[in-house]
Amino acid sequence: MPNTQINASFGVRYEETDVESYSVQRPVAGFNWITPIQLSKVLADEEVTEILEGAYEHFLPNLDISMNITDDLITRFSYSKTIARSSIGAMFPATSLDLHRAGGPFRASRGNPNLLPFESENIDLSLEYYYQEGSYVSLGHFRKQVDNFIATGQIESELEGPNGPLTDPSINPRGDCPTGTASDPIADCVSQPGDPIILWEISTPQNLDATRVYGWEFNVQHLFGETGFGTIVNYTMVNSADEYDVYSLENDFALTGLSDSANWVVFYEQDNYQVRAAYNWRDEFLLSGGLEPTFTEAYSQLDISASYDINEYVSVFLDGINITDESTRRHGRFSNQLIDYETYGPCYNVGFRGKF
């Protein structure tokens, strides 16, 4: 019986981040009644620069432990804290007003430079069996506690332009308006600083909640002796308590992009030749939440690649992406509520690579 061997490594990383985000735009100073129910925006004469700032810091530890139970059987444990910053678009401070009708509702959207990044506390445990040279089977379990989860939330707030507060267009305080145009407003039908102030419903990215993600990973890699042929299969199952309930109107918080996935790869690598075919599958997942969600339906595609090394400096290659011409379909709360249907067809690349 071989001696049990244990290896461990530990590290910690410190990150400090300062955020300064600004926008330059002509803000909306009021509204013009084109008809008794139709409004157009009146922009300020001059551009306004809006600057918002944010800051945060993190200590991020990492611990990895592996133990050779036998020469062929290895178990691994990992603990870490990681962060993932929000997109640049989510931190853009400019305010955008939606199209409105007199009487509302009055909605707007705005970025949030004060967003904290996703902070994930991760635990991974795996068991790996290497049954021959280059071939193995592994089973892994993972758990992730995610804090500061970023999702779109709503706040109620007043908005003011440089020429005074925006008016409440639900009632024209100056009487009935004749038919006008957006480019040539009628003076009596343009809002004034003394008009009632709107209370806006503003959609903005927020650090809303914490959630837990957990699942299993199964992997197999097998080489067929000295033939050069091999295959790789993996399957990932992932779950969370915060899933979208299509039969409820109270989905305040639901994880997006969460789904099972699988891959099957067949390859040949011998001498100067490399050939690879990969089948990729992903189950249905929530693309965006809110009152009316968007789901991306289950999708799969087949990709191929091949290359030949002419010598140690030059090689030629062929890549084929989505060679079976698969399509992407998205729907609303139920599958018969089609939102969009995308088809791009297969894509092929032929070329050569050189090292000098």
Coordinates of C-alpha atoms in Angstrom, one line a residue:
M1 CA 0.0 0.0 0.0
P2 CA 1.6 3.3 -1.0
N3 CA 2.1 6.1 1.5
T4 CA -0.7 8.7 1.5
Q5 CA 0.6 12.0 0.2
I6 CA -1.1 15.3 1.1
N7 CA -0.3 18.6 -0.7
A8 CA -1.6 21.9 0.3
S9 CA -1.2 25.5 -0.8
F10 CA -2.6 28.7 0.6
G11 CA -2.7 32.3 -0.6
V12 CA -4.5 35.6 -0.1
R13 CA -5.0 38.5 -2.5
Y14 CA -6.0 42.1 -1.6
E15 CA -7.8 44.3 -4.1
E16 CA -8.8 47.9 -3.7
T17 CA -11.0 49.5 -6.4
D18 CA -12.0 53.1 -7.1
V19 CA -14.7 53.9 -9.6
E20 CA -15.4 57.2 -11.3
S21 CA -18.1 57.2 -13.9
Y22 CA -19.3 60.2 -15.9
S23 CA -21.7 61.0 -18.7
V24 CA -22.3 64.0 -20.9
Q25 CA -25.8 64.6 -22.3
R26 CA -28.5 67.1 -22.8
P27 CA -31.0 66.3 -20.1
V28 CA -34.7 66.4 -20.4
A29 CA -36.0 69.8 -19.1
G30 CA -39.7 69.2 -19.6
F31 CA -42.4 67.9 -22.0
N32 CA -44.3 69.1 -25.0
W33 CA -48.0 68.0 -25.4
I34 CA -48.3 67.0 -29.1
T35 CA -51.8 65.9 -28.4
P36 CA -53.8 65.6 -25.2
I37 CA -52.3 62.2 -24.6
Q38 CA -49.0 62.2 -26.6
L39 CA -45.8 63.7 -25.2
S40 CA -42.4 64.6 -26.7
K41 CA -39.3 65.4 -24.7
V42 CA -37.9 68.9 -24.4
L43 CA -34.1 68.9 -24.1
A44 CA -32.0 71.5 -22.3
D45 CA -30.0 73.9 -24.4
E46 CA -26.7 72.9 -22.9
E47 CA -25.0 69.6 -22.2
V48 CA -24.5 68.6 -18.5
T49 CA -21.8 66.4 -17.1
E50 CA -22.8 64.0 -14.4
I51 CA -20.1 62.4 -12.3
L52 CA -20.7 59.6 -9.8
E53 CA -18.1 57.7 -7.7
G54 CA -17.7 54.5 -5.8
A55 CA -15.1 52.5 -4.0
Y56 CA -14.6 49.0 -2.4
E57 CA -11.9 46.7 -1.1
H58 CA -11.6 42.9 -0.7
F59 CA -9.4 40.3 0.9
L60 CA -9.6 37.1 -1.2
P61 CA -8.1 33.9 0.4
N62 CA -7.6 30.6 -1.5
L63 CA -6.8 27.1 0.0
D64 CA -6.2 24.0 -2.1
I65 CA -5.6 20.5 -0.7
S66 CA -5.0 17.3 -2.6
M67 CA -4.5 13.8 -1.2
N68 CA -3.3 10.7 -3.0
I69 CA -5.4 8.0 -1.5
T70 CA -3.6 5.5 -3.8
D71 CA -1.4 5.9 -6.8
D72 CA -4.5 6.1 -9.1
L73 CA -7.0 7.7 -6.8
I74 CA -6.8 11.4 -5.8
T75 CA -9.2 13.6 -3.8
R76 CA -9.1 17.4 -3.9
F77 CA -10.6 20.1 -1.7
S78 CA -10.7 23.8 -2.5
Y79 CA -11.9 26.9 -0.7
S80 CA -11.8 30.4 -2.1
K81 CA -13.4 33.8 -2.2
T82 CA -13.7 35.4 -5.6
I83 CA -15.2 38.6 -7.0
A84 CA -16.7 39.5 -10.4
R85 CA -17.3 43.1 -11.3
S86 CA -20.4 44.4 -13.0
S87 CA -20.4 45.4 -16.6
I88 CA -19.3 48.9 -17.6
G89 CA -22.8 49.6 -19.0
A90 CA -24.4 48.9 -15.5
M91 CA -22.2 51.6 -14.0
F92 CA -23.0 54.3 -16.6
P93 CA -24.6 57.2 -14.6
A94 CA -26.7 58.8 -17.4
T95 CA -30.5 58.8 -16.9
S96 CA -32.7 57.7 -19.8
L97 CA -36.4 58.4 -19.8
D98 CA -38.8 55.9 -21.5
L99 CA -41.5 57.0 -23.9
H100 CA -44.5 58.2 -22.0
R101 CA -48.2 59.0 -22.5
A102 CA -50.0 61.7 -20.5
G103 CA -51.2 60.1 -17.3
G104 CA -48.1 57.8 -17.0
P105 CA -46.8 55.5 -15.7
F106 CA -43.5 57.4 -15.7
R107 CA -40.4 55.2 -15.9
A108 CA -36.7 55.8 -16.4
S109 CA -33.5 53.8 -16.2
R110 CA -30.0 54.7 -14.8
G111 CA -26.7 53.0 -14.2
N112 CA -25.1 52.7 -10.7
P113 CA -21.4 53.4 -10.2
N114 CA -21.7 52.4 -6.6
L115 CA -22.4 48.8 -7.4
L116 CA -20.4 46.3 -5.4
P117 CA -19.0 43.3 -7.3
F118 CA -20.4 39.8 -6.9
E119 CA -18.6 38.2 -4.0
S120 CA -18.6 34.4 -4.1
E121 CA -17.5 32.0 -1.3
N122 CA -16.6 28.8 -3.1
I123 CA -16.2 25.2 -1.9
D124 CA -15.2 22.4 -4.4
L125 CA -14.7 18.7 -3.6
S126 CA -13.7 16.1 -6.2
L127 CA -12.6 12.5 -6.5
E128 CA -10.5 11.5 -9.5
Y129 CA -9.5 8.0 -10.7
Y130 CA -6.7 7.6 -13.3
Y131 CA -7.2 4.1 -14.6
Q132 CA -4.6 4.3 -17.3
E133 CA -2.1 6.7 -18.9
G134 CA -4.0 9.8 -20.0
S135 CA -7.4 8.4 -19.0
Y136 CA -9.5 9.2 -15.9
V137 CA -12.9 9.5 -14.4
S138 CA -13.8 12.3 -11.9
L139 CA -16.8 13.4 -9.9
G140 CA -17.0 16.8 -8.3
H141 CA -19.4 18.7 -6.0
F142 CA -19.4 22.5 -5.8
R143 CA -21.2 25.1 -3.6
K144 CA -21.1 28.8 -4.0
Q145 CA -22.5 31.4 -1.6
V146 CA -22.9 34.6 -3.7
D147 CA -23.4 37.9 -2.0
N148 CA -24.1 41.3 -3.5
F149 CA -25.9 39.6 -6.4
I150 CA -26.5 42.2 -9.1
A151 CA -30.0 42.5 -10.5
T152 CA -32.3 45.3 -11.7
G153 CA -34.3 47.0 -9.0
Q154 CA -36.7 49.9 -8.9
I155 CA -36.5 53.1 -6.8
E156 CA -38.9 56.1 -6.7
S157 CA -37.3 59.5 -7.1
E158 CA -37.8 63.0 -8.5
L159 CA -35.7 64.1 -11.5
E160 CA -34.7 67.6 -12.1
G161 CA -33.3 69.2 -15.2
P162 CA -31.2 72.4 -15.5
N163 CA -34.2 74.5 -16.2
G164 CA -36.3 73.4 -13.2
P165 CA -38.2 70.3 -12.2
L166 CA -39.8 68.0 -14.7
T167 CA -43.5 68.5 -14.8
D168 CA -46.3 66.0 -14.2
P169 CA -47.7 65.5 -17.7
S170 CA -50.8 63.7 -16.4
I171 CA -52.6 67.1 -16.3
N172 CA -51.8 70.0 -18.6
P173 CA -52.0 73.0 -16.2
R174 CA -52.6 75.4 -19.1
G175 CA -55.7 73.9 -20.6
D176 CA -56.4 71.9 -23.7
C177 CA -53.6 71.6 -26.3
P178 CA -54.2 71.8 -30.0
T179 CA -52.3 69.3 -32.2
G180 CA -48.6 70.3 -32.3
T181 CA -45.3 68.8 -33.4
A182 CA -42.2 67.7 -31.6
S183 CA -40.0 70.0 -33.6
D184 CA -42.2 73.1 -33.4
P185 CA -43.8 73.1 -29.9
I186 CA -46.6 75.4 -28.9
A187 CA -45.7 77.6 -26.0
D188 CA -48.9 77.0 -24.1
C189 CA -48.3 73.2 -24.3
V190 CA -44.8 73.1 -22.9
S191 CA -44.2 72.2 -19.3
Q192 CA -42.9 75.0 -17.0
P193 CA -40.7 74.9 -13.8
G194 CA -43.7 75.7 -11.6
D195 CA -45.7 72.6 -12.7
P196 CA -46.2 69.6 -10.3
I197 CA -43.2 67.4 -10.0
I198 CA -43.2 63.8 -11.3
L199 CA -42.3 60.9 -9.0
W200 CA -40.4 58.6 -11.3
E201 CA -40.0 54.8 -11.1
I202 CA -36.3 54.4 -11.9
S203 CA -34.9 51.0 -12.9
T204 CA -31.3 50.7 -11.9
P205 CA -28.8 47.8 -11.2
Q206 CA -28.6 47.1 -7.5
N207 CA -26.9 44.7 -5.1
L208 CA -30.2 43.1 -4.2
D209 CA -29.6 39.8 -2.4
A210 CA -27.5 36.8 -1.6
T211 CA -28.0 33.3 -3.0
R212 CA -26.5 29.8 -3.0
V213 CA -25.6 27.8 -6.1
Y214 CA -24.7 24.1 -5.9
G215 CA -24.2 21.2 -8.2
W216 CA -22.3 18.3 -9.5
E217 CA -19.7 17.7 -12.3
F218 CA -19.0 14.4 -14.0
N219 CA -16.0 14.0 -16.4
V220 CA -14.5 11.2 -18.4
Q221 CA -11.4 11.2 -20.6
H222 CA -10.4 8.1 -22.4
L223 CA -7.5 7.4 -24.8
F224 CA -7.7 4.4 -27.0
G225 CA -4.3 3.0 -26.6
E226 CA -1.6 4.2 -29.0
T227 CA -4.1 4.9 -31.8
G228 CA -4.3 8.6 -31.3
F229 CA -8.0 8.5 -30.8
G230 CA -9.7 9.7 -27.7
T231 CA -12.9 11.1 -26.2
I232 CA -14.0 13.5 -23.5
V233 CA -17.4 13.6 -21.9
N234 CA -18.6 16.0 -19.2
Y235 CA -21.9 16.8 -17.6
T236 CA -22.7 19.6 -15.1
M237 CA -25.9 19.8 -13.0
V238 CA -26.5 23.1 -11.2
N239 CA -29.3 24.2 -8.9
S240 CA -30.4 27.1 -6.8
A241 CA -33.4 27.9 -4.5
D242 CA -33.8 31.3 -6.4
E243 CA -35.4 30.0 -9.6
Y244 CA -38.0 31.8 -11.6
D245 CA -41.6 30.7 -11.0
V246 CA -43.6 31.3 -14.2
Y247 CA -46.9 30.9 -12.2
S248 CA -46.1 33.7 -9.8
L249 CA -46.1 37.5 -10.3
E250 CA -43.8 38.0 -7.3
N251 CA -40.4 37.0 -8.6
D252 CA -38.4 39.7 -6.9
F253 CA -35.2 37.8 -7.2
A254 CA -34.3 35.0 -9.6
L255 CA -30.9 33.8 -11.0
T256 CA -30.2 34.4 -14.6
G257 CA -28.0 32.1 -16.8
L258 CA -28.4 29.0 -14.6
S259 CA -28.8 25.7 -16.5
D260 CA -27.4 22.2 -16.9
S261 CA -24.8 21.7 -19.6
A262 CA -23.0 18.8 -21.4
N263 CA -20.1 18.4 -23.9
W264 CA -18.9 15.4 -25.9
V265 CA -15.6 15.6 -27.7
V266 CA -14.1 13.1 -30.1
F267 CA -10.5 13.7 -31.2
Y268 CA -7.5 12.3 -33.1
E269 CA -3.9 13.4 -32.4
Q270 CA -1.1 11.6 -34.1
D271 CA 2.1 12.8 -35.7
N272 CA 1.3 16.0 -37.5
Y273 CA -2.5 15.6 -37.6
Q274 CA -5.1 16.9 -35.2
V275 CA -8.9 16.4 -35.7
R276 CA -11.6 17.3 -33.2
A277 CA -15.4 17.2 -33.1
A278 CA -17.3 18.7 -30.2
Y279 CA -21.0 18.5 -29.4
N280 CA -22.2 21.1 -26.9
W281 CA -25.6 21.2 -25.2
R282 CA -27.1 23.7 -22.8
D283 CA -30.5 23.4 -21.1
E284 CA -33.1 26.2 -21.0
F285 CA -32.2 29.1 -18.8
L286 CA -33.5 32.5 -17.6
L287 CA -32.0 35.2 -19.7
S288 CA -33.7 38.2 -17.9
G289 CA -36.1 38.3 -15.0
G290 CA -38.6 40.9 -13.9
L291 CA -42.4 41.0 -14.3
E292 CA -42.1 39.6 -17.8
P293 CA -39.2 37.2 -18.1
T294 CA -37.2 36.1 -21.1
F295 CA -36.1 32.4 -21.4
T296 CA -33.5 31.0 -23.8
E297 CA -34.6 27.5 -24.8
A298 CA -32.3 24.4 -24.8
Y299 CA -29.7 24.7 -27.4
S300 CA -27.0 22.4 -28.9
Q301 CA -24.5 22.6 -31.7
L302 CA -21.7 20.7 -33.4
D303 CA -18.3 22.2 -34.0
I304 CA -15.3 20.7 -35.8
S305 CA -11.6 21.6 -36.3
A306 CA -8.7 20.0 -38.1
S307 CA -5.1 21.0 -38.6
Y308 CA -1.9 19.7 -40.2
D309 CA 1.7 20.7 -39.2
I310 CA 3.6 21.1 -42.4
N311 CA 6.8 21.5 -40.4
E312 CA 7.7 22.9 -37.0
Y313 CA 7.0 26.5 -38.2
V314 CA 3.9 26.3 -40.4
S315 CA 0.5 24.6 -40.1
V316 CA -2.8 24.8 -42.0
F317 CA -6.2 24.5 -40.3
L318 CA -10.0 24.2 -40.9
D319 CA -12.6 25.3 -38.3
G320 CA -16.3 24.7 -38.6
I321 CA -18.8 26.3 -36.1
N322 CA -22.4 25.2 -35.8
I323 CA -22.1 22.9 -38.8
T324 CA -25.6 21.5 -38.3
D325 CA -27.2 24.9 -38.6
E326 CA -28.8 25.1 -35.2
S327 CA -31.0 28.1 -34.2
T328 CA -31.7 29.9 -30.9
R329 CA -35.2 30.5 -29.7
R330 CA -36.3 32.8 -26.8
H331 CA -39.7 32.9 -25.3
G332 CA -41.6 34.7 -22.5
R333 CA -43.3 33.3 -19.5
F334 CA -44.5 30.3 -21.5
S335 CA -43.0 28.5 -24.5
N336 CA -45.8 29.7 -26.9
Q337 CA -44.9 33.4 -26.2
L338 CA -42.2 33.7 -28.8
I339 CA -39.8 36.7 -28.3
D340 CA -37.2 36.1 -31.0
Y341 CA -35.7 33.5 -33.2
E342 CA -32.1 33.7 -34.3
T343 CA -30.3 31.6 -37.0
Y344 CA -26.8 32.4 -38.2
G345 CA -26.0 29.3 -40.2
P346 CA -22.7 27.4 -40.1
C347 CA -19.4 29.3 -40.2
Y348 CA -16.1 27.9 -41.6
N349 CA -12.6 29.3 -41.3
V350 CA -9.6 28.1 -43.4
G351 CA -6.1 29.4 -42.9
F352 CA -2.5 28.8 -41.9
R353 CA -0.4 29.7 -38.9
G354 CA 3.3 30.4 -38.9
K355 CA 5.9 30.9 -36.2
F356 CA 8.9 33.0 -36.9

